[in-house]
C-alpha positions as MATLAB code, in Angstrom:
seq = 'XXXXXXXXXXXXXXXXXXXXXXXXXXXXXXXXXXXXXXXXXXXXXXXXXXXXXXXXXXXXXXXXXXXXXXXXXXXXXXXXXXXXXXXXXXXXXXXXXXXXXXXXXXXXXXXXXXXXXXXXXXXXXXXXXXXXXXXXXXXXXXXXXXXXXXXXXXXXXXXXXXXXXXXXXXXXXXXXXXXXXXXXXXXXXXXXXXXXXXXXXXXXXXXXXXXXXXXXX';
ca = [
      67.848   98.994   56.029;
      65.124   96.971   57.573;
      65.383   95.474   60.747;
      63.186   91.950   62.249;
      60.634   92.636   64.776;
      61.273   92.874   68.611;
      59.214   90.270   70.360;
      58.006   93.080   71.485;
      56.690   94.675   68.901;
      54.714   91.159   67.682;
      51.265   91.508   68.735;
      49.430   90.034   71.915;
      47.112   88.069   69.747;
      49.592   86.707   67.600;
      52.041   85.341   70.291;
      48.561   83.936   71.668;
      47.801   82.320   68.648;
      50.986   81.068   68.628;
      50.250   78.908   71.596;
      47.044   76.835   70.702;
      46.375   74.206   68.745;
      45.576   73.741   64.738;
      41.929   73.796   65.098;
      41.770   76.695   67.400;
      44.555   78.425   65.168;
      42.337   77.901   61.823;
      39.418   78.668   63.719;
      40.778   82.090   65.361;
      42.972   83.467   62.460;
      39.685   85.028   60.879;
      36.960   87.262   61.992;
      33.737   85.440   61.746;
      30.741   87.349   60.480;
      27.214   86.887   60.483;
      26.698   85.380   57.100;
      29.515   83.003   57.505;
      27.412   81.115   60.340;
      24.422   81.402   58.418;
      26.572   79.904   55.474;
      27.839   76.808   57.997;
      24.336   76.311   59.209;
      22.844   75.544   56.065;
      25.301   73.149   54.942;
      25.141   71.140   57.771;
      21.705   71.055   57.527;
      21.973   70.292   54.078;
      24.527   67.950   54.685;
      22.132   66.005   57.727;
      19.402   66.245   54.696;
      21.180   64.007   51.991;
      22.547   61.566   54.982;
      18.661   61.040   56.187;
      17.592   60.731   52.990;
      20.513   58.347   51.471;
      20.049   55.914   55.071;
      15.634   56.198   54.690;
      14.725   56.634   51.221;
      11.478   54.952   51.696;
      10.514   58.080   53.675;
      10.877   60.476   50.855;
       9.979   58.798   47.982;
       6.134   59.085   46.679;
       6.073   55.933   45.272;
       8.145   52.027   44.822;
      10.529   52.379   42.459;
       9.466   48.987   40.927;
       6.115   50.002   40.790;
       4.519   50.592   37.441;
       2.605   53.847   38.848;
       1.449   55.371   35.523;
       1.627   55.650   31.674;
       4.924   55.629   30.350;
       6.879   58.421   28.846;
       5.211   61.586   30.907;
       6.767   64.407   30.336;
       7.815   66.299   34.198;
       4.527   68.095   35.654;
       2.555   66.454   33.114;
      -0.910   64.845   33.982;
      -2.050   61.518   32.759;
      -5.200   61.228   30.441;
      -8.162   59.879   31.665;
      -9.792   57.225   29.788;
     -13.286   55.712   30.067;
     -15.053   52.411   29.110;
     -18.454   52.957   26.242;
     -20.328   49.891   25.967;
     -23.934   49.286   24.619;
     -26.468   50.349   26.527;
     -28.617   46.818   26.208;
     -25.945   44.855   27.370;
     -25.611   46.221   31.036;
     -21.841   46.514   31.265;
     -21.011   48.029   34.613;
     -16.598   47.935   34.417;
     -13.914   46.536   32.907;
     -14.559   43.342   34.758;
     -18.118   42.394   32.279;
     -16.275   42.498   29.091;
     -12.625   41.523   30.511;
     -12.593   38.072   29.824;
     -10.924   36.085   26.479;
     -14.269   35.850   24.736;
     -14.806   39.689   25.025;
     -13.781   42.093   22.003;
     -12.499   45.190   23.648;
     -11.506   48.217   20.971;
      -9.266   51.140   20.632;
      -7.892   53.695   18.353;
      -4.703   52.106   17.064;
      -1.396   53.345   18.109;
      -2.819   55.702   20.905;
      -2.423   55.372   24.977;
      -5.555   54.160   24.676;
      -4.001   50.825   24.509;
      -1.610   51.406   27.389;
      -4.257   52.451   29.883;
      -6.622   49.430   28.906;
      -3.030   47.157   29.435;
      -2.787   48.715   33.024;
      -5.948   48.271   34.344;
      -6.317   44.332   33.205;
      -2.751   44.376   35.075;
      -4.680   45.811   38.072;
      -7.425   43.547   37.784;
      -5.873   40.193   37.577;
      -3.580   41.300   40.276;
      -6.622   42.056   42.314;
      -8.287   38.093   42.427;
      -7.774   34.564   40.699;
      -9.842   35.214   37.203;
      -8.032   35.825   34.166;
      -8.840   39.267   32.236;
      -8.143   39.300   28.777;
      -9.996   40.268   26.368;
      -9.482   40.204   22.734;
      -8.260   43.664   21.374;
      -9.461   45.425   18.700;
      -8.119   48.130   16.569;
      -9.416   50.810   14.703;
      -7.911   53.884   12.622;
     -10.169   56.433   14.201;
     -12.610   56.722   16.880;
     -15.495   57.354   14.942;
     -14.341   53.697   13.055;
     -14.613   52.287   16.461;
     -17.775   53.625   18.119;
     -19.195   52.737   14.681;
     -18.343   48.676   15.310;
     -19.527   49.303   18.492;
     -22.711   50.760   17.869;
     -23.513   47.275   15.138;
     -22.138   45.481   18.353;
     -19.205   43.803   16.617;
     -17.116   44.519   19.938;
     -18.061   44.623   23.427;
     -16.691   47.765   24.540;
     -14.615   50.564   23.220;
     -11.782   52.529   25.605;
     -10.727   56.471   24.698;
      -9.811   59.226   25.698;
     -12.371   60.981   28.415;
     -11.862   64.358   26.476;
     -12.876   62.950   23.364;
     -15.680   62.039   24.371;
     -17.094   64.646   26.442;
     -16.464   66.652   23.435;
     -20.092   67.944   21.960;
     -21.553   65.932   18.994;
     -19.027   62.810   19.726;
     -21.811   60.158   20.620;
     -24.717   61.759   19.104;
     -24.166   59.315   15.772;
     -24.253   56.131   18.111;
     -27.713   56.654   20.448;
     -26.950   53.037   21.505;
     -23.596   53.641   23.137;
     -23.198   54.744   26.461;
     -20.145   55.778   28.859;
     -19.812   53.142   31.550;
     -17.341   54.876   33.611;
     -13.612   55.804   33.747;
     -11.531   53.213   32.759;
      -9.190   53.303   36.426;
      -8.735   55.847   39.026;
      -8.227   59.571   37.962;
      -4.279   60.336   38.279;
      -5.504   63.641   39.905;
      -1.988   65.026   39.439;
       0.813   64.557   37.316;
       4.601   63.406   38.309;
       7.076   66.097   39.507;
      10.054   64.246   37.151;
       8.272   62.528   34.690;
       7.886   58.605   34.433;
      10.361   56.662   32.271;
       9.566   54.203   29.661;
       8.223   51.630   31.818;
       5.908   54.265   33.951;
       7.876   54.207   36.751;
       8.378   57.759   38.571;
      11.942   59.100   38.555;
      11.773   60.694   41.311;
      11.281   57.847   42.975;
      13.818   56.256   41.292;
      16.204   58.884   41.820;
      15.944   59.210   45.221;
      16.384   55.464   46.051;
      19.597   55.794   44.177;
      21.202   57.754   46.832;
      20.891   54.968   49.148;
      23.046   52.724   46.252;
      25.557   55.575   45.886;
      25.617   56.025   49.838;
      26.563   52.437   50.362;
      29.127   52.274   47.584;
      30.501   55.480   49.194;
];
């Protein structure tokens, strides 16, 4: 036969615990170890992290989430291509901005990002001053097709790829064609998420979302 407890024979701690509140019940009911502060510590630091971040996005994101910032469609980690301008050497093109106008013939290899790159640097250029860039594109099948028209000087400049290029033997054919200069500033490095389909940076993107979720919240 089994008999209750004595009130004596209930524990010191547990007629203690008895006495306090529900916090300081929920709080003292357990040993605490070492790894359950470390455990506590992070979170709340974690926690602070995403409240900082969700109030002052603009502090943590690279770049404007509006802002066209590079070619579309880049895979995470990956680094743009560099393109440069070839021109004739007899008719002293320096940039983009000496063949840039409607009455210029500007080439590329059709279908390639060739055509994207030369499409975002007249963007930077006519958001730069009051003229009007843009020239008259041209396209060809193959690069060879295109360094060709622009060696007879049936376009005013031709944009590709820098690594084409610079490979051996591409420009020996054409002695009269010459590599300006790069088409716009290196990239230098690529985007840690990728761009989307307008060349926007995710992260960017995704981070200023937190601030939208936050306020919904």
């Amino acid at each position: 036969m089994t008999t209750s407890a004595t009130p004596q024979q209930v524990p010191q701690w547990q007629q203690d615990l008895e006495r306090v509140g529900l916090i300081r019940r929920a709080l003292q009911a357990r040993k605490w170890y070492g790894a359950d502060w470390w455990f506590v510590a992070a979170s709340a630091v974690l926690l602070l992290f995403v409240i900082i971040v969700g109030v002052a996005p603009q502090l943590f994101a690279p770049y404007d989430p509006r802002a066209e910032v590079g070619p579309s469609l880049l895979a995470p980690g990956e680094v743009p291509m560099d393109y440069v301008l070839l021109a004739r050497t007899d008719r002293g093109v320096t940039s983009l901005r000496d063949v840039g106008t409607s009455k210029h013939k500007v080439g590329f290899v059709l279908a390639s990002p060739a055509s994207q790159a030369l499409r975002e640097a007249l963007d930077q250029l006519n958001a730069e001053g009051s003229v009007r860039y843009q020239p008259r594109p041209q396209r060809y099948e193959t690069l060879a097709e295109g360094l060709e028209a622009l060696q007879k000087g049936e376009i005013d400049a031709f944009v590709a790829a820098a690594e084409e290029v610079s490979a051996e033997g591409t420009l020996v054919p054409y002695p009269d064609v010459e590599v300006v200069g790069p088409l716009r500033q290196s990239a230098g490095k690529g985007f840690t998420l990728g761009t989307n389909q307008l060349g926007q940076d995710v992260l960017s993107r995704i981070i200023w979302g937190t601030r939208i979720a936050s306020s919904w919240g």
